[in-house]
């Protein structure tokens, strides 16, 4: 079997501004981001023949194609499971390009998640129909367990119990992300770092999570252009080669509420992704110079460090202590500020940052970056990437 | 008095409610006057609040606030429009619903819930902007006051783009009964509050038309309200909910290999058998993990409330609320026993209370 590794690349990235109220339709945001990504790559809409987005995206591929002036499509696909789809869109695009199904594929995510439908709010439709997902949710939502913060808090409490982690350990993740965002002009929290004391003093959302453990809610869009590595090398920008791409789901998997597996302190689905990525890339944790870890809630950043092999079980709190995941630490995580600091674009803005780190063009550039690990939504079936220079 | 009811009214009301809910958050005009000391002084005086932080510049300057702050409970005051609405004022998503109810004989109003959350103190000079979100319409309900609809909305006040306070507001709009004094009991959790004298611009509060001396005998008719949220049920899960209604905690059991399983499903993952039965659990358990929910508000629930993953001695886990116990006393390993709570005329949820170990 031929490997996907190294055959495709991200050739362009584009985004709208990140705000709390875009004042524009989601379709317009998508079209703007796709145009920006194509301009960045030095390609035209006519070069695109494939499109991938999330099942949760409200903008159909054909609608975005119409607005942007993209003509014939030979490939279109959607990736499921909320923010777990982020790197999965790139995987699907890379598979299409590597197999010749498409030549150039655009991945996008666009929403007015703050001014429109807010994921953090209780939604009476969560239970609803007796679909498999509705039934799964029905063991939780009638008890008022119906927000992402609450779903994650349940894991966080058990993790604290098992490993002696504290709210301050979670807080150090938030402090690091806000420190990074403070020097990123594109970040919503540009110029607004926080202290651990401020984290501790922020109000409870769902104990054990404080407000500052929760990522922000944002309006905006991000798009990526995926084409063959060979073609990407002839384009305007240095390619970010897709060294590895994987999706993962674990045994007993649910959407955010996998409370019935033997252990509640890990993210087995991320373990699946991590093992696949390292194997495919022929790399290990010590070979990446920066990581983009999905940070919708701080506790799962710790869990990811463990699942991906950066440290042992229960050791992440020591790993992040003393600035371990800050820009000058042992593993710079989310130099753009992540979703806690830059914007919540369902993980797509993190992939764009990984590309900038590979190119050497980030405002918070890590030195000598050759490989960057990227992950997608946590607590759900998820995905990941290793992007490399070259 | 007999009112002729338009048979299409309920559907039209619900369709309107759905549209208004879909409109999301609608911003109203900013406070007519910035937060100011004279209004604070009058309010504090009327309320008998002598806290010097609100009126004494010197004492306030020496405090952690470094200067005068407004009483958080004044949040509605700043954006109340007064007796006459300002011309050209943008309606809130609530207004049209209240108007349709008024126009169809539901002229009575009683405020049943007002829950406010303050994120921070306001300071003189700030001009909060209210944003109203229509949250729900339920009914018709037969209440002691008369048949009515509950109308719920949320208001978030912003300074710049920062949310500074939030409110959940609910009124019962009802057709006043004639000939009998209204009486009844109210859900103890619902804090009774008389609605403001006139509509609040941001909050769209209805006019006070009746004393809040009674409330709802929950007796739904017609469309079922969204809350309490009920589980989706199918042929794989019905046995569990039927058990709960009878006071039994039923755990699916494979009829072939005997494996217990929760949540249940159509096929045994161990032996592939689709033959199922159930065991009735002992009703004991202990906290495996738990959360204390504070925010955002969950309709039908009074925060803070506890949700736990409960480990049963039978070897499965189940999610439920821990009740009759202060959240601060809940901990991992806490022994529990099951109890049952009737959520409405139909839904019974198994819940958990502390047990002597």
XYZ file of C-alpha atoms in Angstrom:
747
model
C 0.000 0.000 0.000
C 1.427 3.360 -0.903
C 1.525 5.898 1.894
C -0.165 9.257 1.876
C 2.884 10.735 3.541
C 4.533 13.602 1.691
C 2.421 13.407 -1.456
C 0.282 16.462 -0.867
C 0.694 19.896 0.670
C -1.204 22.877 1.975
C -0.432 25.517 -0.630
C -2.600 28.375 0.572
C -4.369 29.658 3.653
C -6.987 32.353 4.006
C -9.193 33.783 6.704
C -11.612 36.537 7.502
C -11.157 38.717 10.549
C -12.146 37.036 13.804
C -14.922 38.854 15.628
C -17.948 38.545 17.874
C -20.293 39.861 15.212
C -19.207 39.631 11.624
C -22.286 41.427 10.323
C -22.142 39.188 7.262
C -23.717 35.921 6.211
C -21.863 32.693 6.865
C -21.770 32.039 3.130
C -20.083 35.358 2.553
C -17.496 34.550 5.227
C -16.808 31.216 3.519
C -16.434 32.853 0.118
C -14.095 35.520 1.487
C -11.856 32.959 3.189
C -11.720 30.723 0.107
C -10.782 33.676 -2.109
C -8.096 34.671 0.364
C -6.667 31.151 0.445
C -6.589 30.905 -3.357
C -4.906 34.325 -3.606
C -2.382 33.199 -1.019
C -1.594 30.111 -3.082
C -1.502 32.045 -6.322
C -4.301 29.953 -7.760
C -7.590 30.910 -9.349
C -11.076 29.514 -8.685
C -10.827 27.655 -11.981
C -8.000 25.563 -10.534
C -10.242 24.105 -7.827
C -12.046 20.834 -8.458
C -12.709 19.604 -4.927
C -14.180 20.955 -1.716
C -14.396 19.613 1.829
C -16.007 21.015 4.927
C -17.577 19.900 8.214
C -20.978 18.258 8.381
C -21.815 21.063 10.806
C -21.006 23.798 8.295
C -24.107 25.604 7.051
C -22.580 26.400 3.667
C -22.938 23.718 1.058
C -19.908 23.103 -1.117
C -21.917 23.978 -4.210
C -23.034 27.277 -2.693
C -19.471 28.291 -1.861
C -18.381 27.179 -5.327
C -21.077 29.346 -6.924
C -20.060 32.428 -4.936
C -16.356 32.011 -5.562
C -16.732 31.176 -9.230
C -15.458 27.641 -8.922
C -16.729 25.568 -11.843
C -16.792 21.801 -12.145
C -16.211 19.790 -8.986
C -15.117 16.186 -9.138
C -14.847 15.740 -5.381
C -16.883 16.997 -2.426
C -16.999 15.582 1.033
C -18.031 16.379 4.574
C -16.387 15.318 7.787
C -18.481 14.594 10.856
C -18.199 15.051 14.633
C -17.996 18.760 15.296
C -14.511 20.191 15.685
C -13.099 16.686 15.351
C -13.485 17.279 11.627
C -10.815 19.990 11.368
C -7.746 18.002 10.309
C -10.068 15.411 8.781
C -10.982 17.868 6.037
C -7.309 18.011 5.084
C -7.042 14.215 5.241
C -9.987 13.840 2.870
C -8.546 16.469 0.536
C -5.117 14.820 0.614
C -6.629 11.412 -0.187
C -8.530 12.880 -3.110
C -5.444 14.580 -4.495
C -3.144 11.597 -3.902
C -5.516 9.274 -5.718
C -6.139 11.622 -8.615
C -9.804 12.081 -7.771
C -9.141 15.819 -7.610
C -6.237 18.122 -8.399
C -6.774 21.009 -6.003
C -9.133 20.859 -3.057
C -10.328 23.680 -0.837
C -11.170 22.950 2.826
C -13.190 25.544 4.677
C -15.089 26.293 7.863
C -17.251 29.397 8.215
C -19.713 30.398 10.892
C -21.181 33.139 12.990
C -20.795 31.073 16.107
C -20.972 34.072 18.448
C -23.573 36.280 16.803
C -25.567 33.339 15.440
C -26.080 29.909 16.952
C -23.827 29.578 19.967
C -22.559 26.065 20.659
C -22.126 26.851 24.346
C -25.819 27.406 24.949
C -28.287 24.681 25.903
C -30.146 23.492 22.830
C -33.529 21.870 23.342
C -33.074 19.912 20.108
C -30.133 17.904 21.456
C -32.217 14.920 22.500
C -35.099 15.048 20.148
C -35.188 12.368 17.513
C -34.419 8.734 18.181
C -31.414 8.774 15.848
C -28.364 7.065 17.276
C -27.003 10.448 18.307
C -30.313 11.596 19.769
C -30.517 8.412 21.820
C -26.925 8.840 22.987
C -27.625 12.416 24.085
C -30.803 11.267 25.797
C -28.827 9.636 28.605
C -27.496 13.087 29.485
C -29.544 16.063 28.365
C -32.650 15.350 30.495
C -30.385 15.838 33.519
C -29.291 19.253 32.294
C -25.924 17.906 31.133
C -26.128 19.621 27.802
C -23.299 22.076 27.218
C -19.796 21.353 25.920
C -18.274 22.836 29.073
C -20.308 20.435 31.210
C -19.420 17.417 29.089
C -15.705 18.213 29.346
C -15.901 19.134 33.048
C -17.030 15.578 33.802
C -13.776 14.214 32.343
C -11.736 16.956 34.004
C -13.039 16.107 37.478
C -12.068 12.468 37.124
C -8.672 13.443 35.710
C -8.029 15.685 38.732
C -9.033 12.862 41.043
C -6.814 10.317 39.322
C -3.670 12.393 38.957
C -3.917 15.136 41.560
C -4.164 17.829 38.905
C -5.648 21.120 40.054
C -7.571 23.978 38.552
C -4.297 25.894 38.518
C -2.803 23.250 36.253
C -5.650 23.906 33.819
C -5.141 27.619 34.332
C -1.531 27.454 33.176
C -2.813 26.367 29.763
C -5.101 29.394 29.580
C -2.322 31.720 30.700
C -0.010 30.353 27.985
C -2.633 30.725 25.257
C -3.494 34.261 26.287
C 0.184 35.162 26.446
C 0.568 34.014 22.848
C -2.582 35.769 21.709
C -1.413 38.980 23.329
C 1.224 39.419 20.634
C -0.926 38.232 17.717
C -2.774 41.151 16.101
C -5.300 38.762 14.515
C -6.288 37.406 17.918
C -9.439 38.581 19.636
C -7.450 38.775 22.858
C -4.565 40.676 21.269
C -2.907 42.758 23.957
C -4.900 41.103 26.728
C -2.822 38.516 28.574
C -4.123 37.023 31.813
C -2.533 35.906 35.051
C -3.103 32.666 36.883
C -4.774 34.694 39.628
C -7.254 36.079 37.099
C -7.941 32.559 35.902
C -8.624 31.403 39.439
C -10.849 34.388 40.137
C -12.959 33.971 37.007
C -16.468 32.711 37.653
C -17.513 29.110 37.534
C -19.052 27.900 34.325
C -19.312 24.239 35.217
C -17.142 23.155 38.146
C -14.295 22.330 37.888
C -14.112 24.687 34.895
C -13.794 28.429 35.321
C -14.774 30.899 32.621
C -11.119 31.203 31.591
C -10.877 27.440 31.039
C -13.372 27.813 28.201
C -12.476 29.030 24.740
C -14.181 32.054 23.346
C -16.985 32.072 20.817
C -16.211 33.643 17.466
C -17.500 34.666 14.077
C -15.195 34.016 11.169
C -13.935 31.666 8.499
C -10.737 29.906 7.512
C -9.934 28.117 4.250
C -7.014 25.952 3.150
C -5.881 24.920 -0.325
C -4.579 21.361 -0.699
C -2.809 20.199 -3.834
C -0.019 17.812 -4.748
C 3.341 18.473 -3.089
C 4.888 18.607 -6.503
C 2.552 21.299 -7.732
C 2.729 23.181 -4.452
C 6.481 23.587 -4.853
C 5.862 25.606 -8.029
C 3.345 27.925 -6.418
C 3.697 31.279 -4.690
C 4.290 30.013 -1.166
C 6.572 27.480 0.424
C 4.501 24.342 0.755
C 3.476 22.855 4.082
C 3.839 19.216 3.158
C 1.244 16.862 4.629
C 3.626 14.418 6.218
C 0.818 12.580 8.001
C -2.948 12.841 8.300
C -5.281 10.648 10.330
C -8.711 10.310 11.858
C -9.489 8.369 15.006
C -12.300 7.010 17.101
C -11.995 4.735 20.107
C -13.883 1.787 21.577
C -17.071 2.849 23.343
C -16.871 6.203 21.573
C -19.589 8.808 22.036
C -19.947 12.475 21.112
C -18.451 14.264 24.130
C -19.888 11.828 26.665
C -17.680 8.717 26.514
C -18.184 8.170 30.245
C -18.814 4.451 30.021
C -15.377 3.212 28.998
C -13.084 1.681 31.571
C -11.049 4.832 31.980
C -12.250 8.423 31.897
C -8.855 10.101 32.180
C -7.662 9.742 28.611
C -8.747 10.471 25.059
C -8.339 7.072 23.371
C -9.496 8.488 20.035
C -6.604 10.950 20.147
C -4.335 8.034 20.979
C -5.482 6.373 17.761
C -4.738 9.553 15.812
C -1.351 10.015 17.468
C -0.172 6.489 16.775
C -1.251 6.741 13.147
C 0.444 10.112 12.708
C 3.791 9.117 14.187
C 3.817 5.909 12.205
C 2.873 7.566 8.926
C 5.304 10.461 9.399
C 8.162 8.294 10.639
C 8.532 10.830 13.432
C 8.012 11.000 17.163
C 7.130 13.649 19.708
C 10.711 14.885 19.911
C 10.714 15.633 16.182
C 8.137 18.438 16.221
C 9.181 21.958 17.087
C 5.647 23.243 17.738
C 2.210 21.764 18.258
C -1.272 23.041 17.589
C -3.436 21.325 20.176
C -7.203 21.777 20.090
C -8.017 23.945 23.081
C -11.754 24.427 23.405
C -11.308 23.646 27.102
C -7.998 23.647 28.969
C -8.083 20.164 30.589
C -7.981 18.339 27.277
C -4.747 20.094 26.329
C -3.134 18.211 29.215
C -4.749 14.944 28.139
C -3.542 15.420 24.566
C 0.063 15.918 25.659
C -0.211 12.509 27.307
C -2.093 10.732 24.528
C 0.316 12.012 21.891
C 3.350 10.825 23.809
C 4.876 14.138 24.872
C 4.763 12.939 28.469
C 3.469 10.061 30.562
C -0.029 9.644 31.982
C -0.770 12.209 34.635
C 2.493 14.052 33.951
C 1.138 16.818 31.750
C 0.705 19.170 34.692
C 4.446 19.018 35.286
C 5.043 19.391 31.551
C 3.079 22.661 31.385
C 4.461 24.047 34.650
C 7.042 26.786 34.371
C 5.971 27.843 30.895
C 6.518 24.407 29.329
C 4.044 24.987 26.501
C 4.776 28.668 26.035
C 6.568 30.024 23.004
C 9.984 29.642 24.630
C 9.155 26.423 26.441
C 10.020 22.820 25.699
C 7.069 22.490 23.285
C 5.510 25.726 22.051
C 1.774 24.979 21.833
C -0.551 27.179 19.809
C 1.771 30.119 19.155
C -1.205 32.011 17.669
C -3.033 31.835 20.987
C -5.278 28.916 20.135
C -9.018 29.026 20.431
C -8.697 30.366 23.952
C -6.798 33.369 22.645
C -7.056 33.862 18.897
C -10.507 32.666 17.865
C -12.782 29.655 17.910
C -13.008 28.654 14.274
C -13.549 25.001 15.111
C -9.851 24.199 14.820
C -9.306 25.477 11.268
C -7.419 28.585 12.420
C -4.936 26.280 14.151
C -4.142 24.499 10.890
C -3.503 27.879 9.276
C -1.076 28.724 12.088
C 0.730 25.428 11.592
C 1.210 26.369 7.924
C 2.583 29.780 8.914
C 4.993 28.138 11.362
C 6.249 25.851 8.574
C 6.634 28.837 6.252
C 8.348 30.865 8.956
C 5.808 33.678 8.697
C 3.958 33.553 11.992
C 3.847 36.687 14.124
C 4.921 34.419 16.979
C 7.393 32.404 14.991
C 9.100 29.485 16.678
C 12.710 29.095 15.608
C 13.839 26.357 13.218
C 10.458 24.771 12.669
C 10.566 21.707 10.463
C 7.568 19.697 11.650
C 4.346 20.774 13.336
C 1.727 18.514 14.878
C -1.912 19.631 14.648
C -4.935 18.117 16.381
C -8.676 18.567 16.049
C -11.657 18.516 18.425
C -11.313 16.602 21.665
C -13.910 14.447 23.363
C -15.276 13.545 19.938
C -14.003 11.332 17.118
C -11.113 13.423 15.941
C -8.230 13.900 13.521
C -4.694 15.196 13.262
C -1.894 16.234 10.946
C 1.850 16.462 10.814
C 2.925 19.262 8.484
C 6.525 19.562 7.381
C 8.745 21.961 5.494
C 9.821 20.992 2.050
C -67.338 35.593 29.502
C -66.668 33.163 26.741
C -63.929 33.911 24.305
C -64.148 32.417 20.879
C -60.807 30.808 20.313
C -59.374 30.973 16.873
C -58.462 27.334 16.155
C -55.371 28.413 14.262
C -54.149 30.661 17.065
C -51.947 28.112 18.791
C -50.170 27.169 15.592
C -49.705 30.786 14.640
C -48.315 31.573 18.077
C -45.877 28.702 17.909
C -44.791 29.616 14.389
C -44.197 33.190 15.504
C -42.294 31.980 18.562
C -40.080 29.827 16.391
C -39.329 32.742 14.083
C -38.535 35.009 16.993
C -36.267 32.415 18.551
C -34.501 31.997 15.234
C -33.874 35.736 15.126
C -31.324 35.213 17.888
C -30.027 38.071 19.934
C -31.422 41.487 19.007
C -29.734 44.554 20.388
C -31.788 47.395 21.771
C -30.757 51.011 22.217
C -27.978 51.803 24.654
C -28.920 53.210 28.045
C -30.494 56.664 27.600
C -28.150 58.034 30.247
C -24.753 56.695 31.170
C -24.416 55.025 34.551
C -24.477 57.993 36.930
C -24.279 58.784 40.602
C -27.590 60.671 40.946
C -29.617 57.695 39.732
C -27.552 55.358 41.900
C -28.193 57.599 44.891
C -31.981 57.612 44.348
C -32.085 53.868 43.816
C -29.914 53.052 46.844
C -32.026 55.418 48.923
C -35.275 53.809 47.792
C -33.900 50.329 48.390
C -32.430 51.249 51.764
C -28.963 50.216 50.629
C -26.393 52.272 52.520
C -23.301 50.617 51.025
C -20.813 53.505 50.653
C -19.314 51.890 47.532
C -22.309 53.200 45.643
C -22.468 56.795 46.764
C -19.433 57.831 48.781
C -16.615 58.729 46.381
C -13.983 58.787 49.076
C -14.901 55.459 50.655
C -15.261 53.886 47.207
C -11.860 55.200 46.138
C -10.295 53.481 49.119
C -11.996 50.194 48.279
C -10.810 47.439 45.939
C -12.923 49.070 43.239
C -10.957 52.298 43.370
C -14.077 54.366 42.790
C -17.851 54.394 42.785
C -19.570 51.380 41.243
C -23.252 50.847 40.499
C -25.289 48.289 42.448
C -25.395 45.223 40.168
C -29.139 44.838 40.718
C -29.636 48.183 38.958
C -28.777 46.618 35.622
C -32.354 46.801 34.317
C -32.680 50.380 35.510
C -30.193 51.740 33.032
C -32.048 50.539 29.967
C -35.683 50.923 31.058
C -37.355 53.216 28.553
C -39.832 54.801 30.926
C -43.567 55.081 30.460
C -43.430 56.044 26.815
C -41.231 54.180 24.451
C -38.893 56.245 22.441
C -40.031 56.796 18.873
C -38.412 54.572 16.305
C -37.151 52.187 18.926
C -36.380 48.808 17.517
C -38.778 46.186 18.881
C -37.385 43.257 20.799
C -38.111 39.710 19.605
C -40.528 39.402 22.530
C -42.835 42.296 21.645
C -44.620 40.654 18.746
C -45.354 37.513 20.774
C -46.785 39.519 23.666
C -48.819 41.574 21.207
C -50.335 38.489 19.587
C -51.242 37.121 23.008
C -52.752 40.457 24.048
C -54.724 40.631 20.843
C -56.229 37.231 21.458
C -57.491 37.724 24.964
C -54.378 36.721 26.907
C -54.271 40.140 28.481
C -53.231 39.157 31.991
C -49.591 39.045 32.894
C -47.644 37.810 35.842
C -43.891 37.569 36.031
C -42.868 34.156 37.295
C -39.090 34.083 36.964
C -36.343 36.646 36.965
C -32.832 35.280 37.277
C -29.981 37.718 36.931
C -26.275 37.047 36.663
C -23.797 39.867 37.085
C -20.393 39.453 35.518
C -18.913 42.626 36.913
C -19.751 45.994 38.434
C -20.622 48.912 36.173
C -18.921 52.234 36.692
C -20.187 55.765 36.145
C -19.976 56.745 32.495
C -20.624 53.285 31.032
C -23.650 52.836 28.764
C -24.865 49.251 28.752
C -26.629 47.978 25.652
C -29.355 45.352 26.180
C -29.675 42.464 23.749
C -32.775 40.322 23.890
C -33.107 36.733 22.809
C -36.489 35.053 22.632
C -36.127 31.769 24.506
C -39.449 30.009 24.375
C -43.213 29.909 24.412
C -45.017 27.084 26.176
C -48.675 26.403 26.583
C -51.531 26.618 26.683
C -51.517 25.765 30.364
C -54.466 25.730 32.699
C -53.508 27.778 35.718
C -55.358 29.115 38.709
C -55.311 32.506 37.070
C -56.718 31.233 33.816
C -55.457 29.562 30.691
C -52.154 31.003 29.618
C -48.813 30.793 27.906
C -45.396 31.079 29.495
C -43.116 33.426 27.576
C -39.401 33.279 28.300
C -36.588 35.456 27.120
C -32.978 36.232 27.907
C -31.320 39.591 28.042
C -27.593 40.160 27.948
C -26.238 43.609 28.680
C -23.055 44.577 26.907
C -20.525 47.317 27.506
C -18.564 47.576 24.282
C -18.579 43.910 23.328
C -18.229 42.599 26.838
C -21.251 40.934 28.415
C -21.637 42.498 31.864
C -24.924 40.998 33.060
C -27.546 38.485 31.993
C -31.145 37.862 32.837
C -33.674 35.135 32.255
C -37.200 36.519 32.418
C -40.443 34.594 32.226
C -44.029 35.752 32.342
C -47.340 33.978 32.240
C -49.701 35.677 29.786
C -53.183 34.489 30.654
C -56.857 34.976 29.948
C -58.168 36.376 33.205
C -60.829 34.220 34.772
C -63.997 35.848 35.893
C -66.095 35.196 38.969
C -63.501 33.421 41.077
C -60.541 34.704 42.982
C -57.372 33.335 41.561
C -55.533 31.020 43.860
C -53.112 28.188 43.647
C -49.631 27.124 44.365
C -46.496 27.863 42.561
C -43.426 25.869 41.893
C -41.324 26.762 44.879
C -38.279 27.344 42.756
C -39.882 30.050 40.737
C -39.156 33.356 42.300
C -42.200 35.484 42.012
C -41.715 38.954 40.847
C -44.087 41.542 39.669
C -43.395 42.664 36.181
C -42.143 46.161 35.612
C -44.738 48.878 35.283
C -44.214 49.139 31.581
C -42.175 47.337 29.040
C -38.486 47.535 29.418
C -36.852 48.353 26.139
C -34.214 45.694 26.289
C -36.122 43.134 28.208
C -39.523 43.658 26.693
C -41.171 43.012 30.010
C -44.895 42.865 29.801
C -47.137 45.264 31.632
C -48.217 44.195 35.067
C -51.801 43.178 34.820
C -52.308 40.995 37.836
C -50.931 40.356 41.259
C -48.400 37.558 41.332
C -50.233 35.855 44.137
C -50.724 32.601 42.393
C -49.283 30.590 39.637
C -49.481 27.583 37.509
C -51.128 24.287 38.192
C -49.026 22.516 35.651
C -51.554 20.992 33.339
C -50.318 21.149 29.813
C -52.715 20.956 26.973
C -51.905 20.918 23.323
C -48.285 21.202 22.290
C -45.736 19.915 24.760
C -43.188 22.458 25.944
C -39.510 21.819 25.204
C -38.574 21.674 28.906
C -38.157 19.544 30.866
C -36.203 17.956 28.068
C -37.388 14.454 27.494
C -35.246 11.659 26.166
C -35.618 10.353 22.671
C -36.929 6.833 23.114
C -37.040 3.906 20.717
C -37.545 0.148 20.944
C -34.010 -0.273 22.268
C -34.408 2.110 25.178
C -38.108 2.176 26.083
C -37.715 -0.470 28.823
C -35.438 1.853 30.780
C -37.875 4.761 30.826
C -40.847 2.527 31.515
C -38.893 1.187 34.483
C -38.110 4.681 35.743
C -41.815 5.502 35.640
C -42.433 2.493 37.886
C -39.564 3.225 40.235
C -37.213 0.601 38.818
C -33.671 1.180 37.653
C -33.444 -1.258 34.778
C -30.127 -2.312 33.289
C -30.088 -4.099 29.973
C -28.992 -7.717 30.235
C -28.067 -9.967 27.347
C -30.534 -12.863 27.369
C -27.823 -15.176 26.042
C -24.534 -14.349 27.730
C -25.945 -12.376 30.656
C -23.746 -9.335 30.187
C -25.106 -6.137 31.748
C -24.866 -2.982 29.720
C -25.649 0.705 30.068
C -26.464 2.676 28.028
C -28.416 -0.076 26.298
C -28.352 -0.985 22.625
C -29.858 -3.454 20.192
C -27.044 -5.989 20.018
C -24.753 -7.491 22.626
C -21.203 -6.330 21.802
C -19.842 -9.452 23.510
C -21.852 -12.273 21.909
C -23.831 -10.590 19.082
C -27.125 -11.707 20.520
C -30.107 -9.467 19.918
C -32.051 -11.247 22.666
C -32.381 -8.872 25.558
C -33.840 -8.703 28.980
C -33.061 -6.485 31.928
C -31.988 -6.652 35.525
C -33.400 -4.323 38.145
C -30.457 -2.644 39.818
C -30.096 -2.541 43.594
C -30.401 1.227 43.457
C -27.070 1.796 45.118
C -24.134 3.541 43.530
C -21.301 5.922 44.084
C -20.025 9.065 42.443
C -17.444 8.250 39.777
C -17.217 11.814 38.503
C -19.433 14.883 38.747
C -19.861 18.477 37.720
C -21.589 21.463 39.262
C -23.400 23.390 36.576
C -23.479 27.167 37.041
C -23.681 28.717 33.616
C -25.235 29.237 31.133
C -28.769 28.860 32.490
C -30.437 25.577 31.610
C -34.174 26.126 31.220
C -36.153 24.310 33.873
C -33.148 23.959 36.155
C -32.084 26.077 39.062
C -28.296 26.503 39.098
C -26.098 25.372 40.674
C -27.045 21.758 40.113
C -25.006 18.583 40.177
C -24.740 15.971 37.438
C -22.751 12.850 38.190
C -21.483 9.742 36.506
C -22.636 7.123 38.988
C -20.927 3.746 39.200
C -23.272 0.931 40.168
C -22.191 -2.169 42.084
C -23.655 -4.126 39.162
C -20.665 -2.909 37.135
C -22.134 -0.267 34.862
C -22.179 3.525 34.983
C -25.126 5.829 34.573
C -25.507 9.610 34.480
C -27.938 11.407 36.762
C -28.443 14.347 39.074
C -27.374 14.279 42.691
C -30.149 16.000 44.639
C -31.013 16.819 48.245
C -27.348 17.546 48.864
C -25.408 20.829 48.699
C -23.086 20.739 45.666
C -20.120 21.466 47.907
C -20.661 18.187 49.741
C -20.568 16.003 46.636
C -17.303 14.176 46.038
C -15.933 11.258 44.069
C -16.658 8.015 45.900
C -19.706 9.420 47.700
C -22.258 6.639 48.325
C -25.614 7.244 46.682
C -28.984 5.643 46.356
C -31.475 6.119 43.596
C -34.658 8.112 43.905
C -37.204 9.134 41.317
C -38.413 12.582 40.385
C -41.580 13.326 38.482
C -40.552 16.069 36.049
C -44.001 16.649 34.594
C -47.132 14.621 33.977
C -45.189 12.095 31.921
C -41.472 12.089 32.568
C -39.850 10.431 35.564
C -36.082 10.679 35.945
C -33.988 8.482 38.192
C -31.874 10.721 40.411
C -29.460 10.159 43.248
C -29.324 11.137 46.896
C -26.575 10.613 49.473
C -26.593 7.296 51.303
C -24.923 6.297 54.538
C -22.010 4.101 53.536
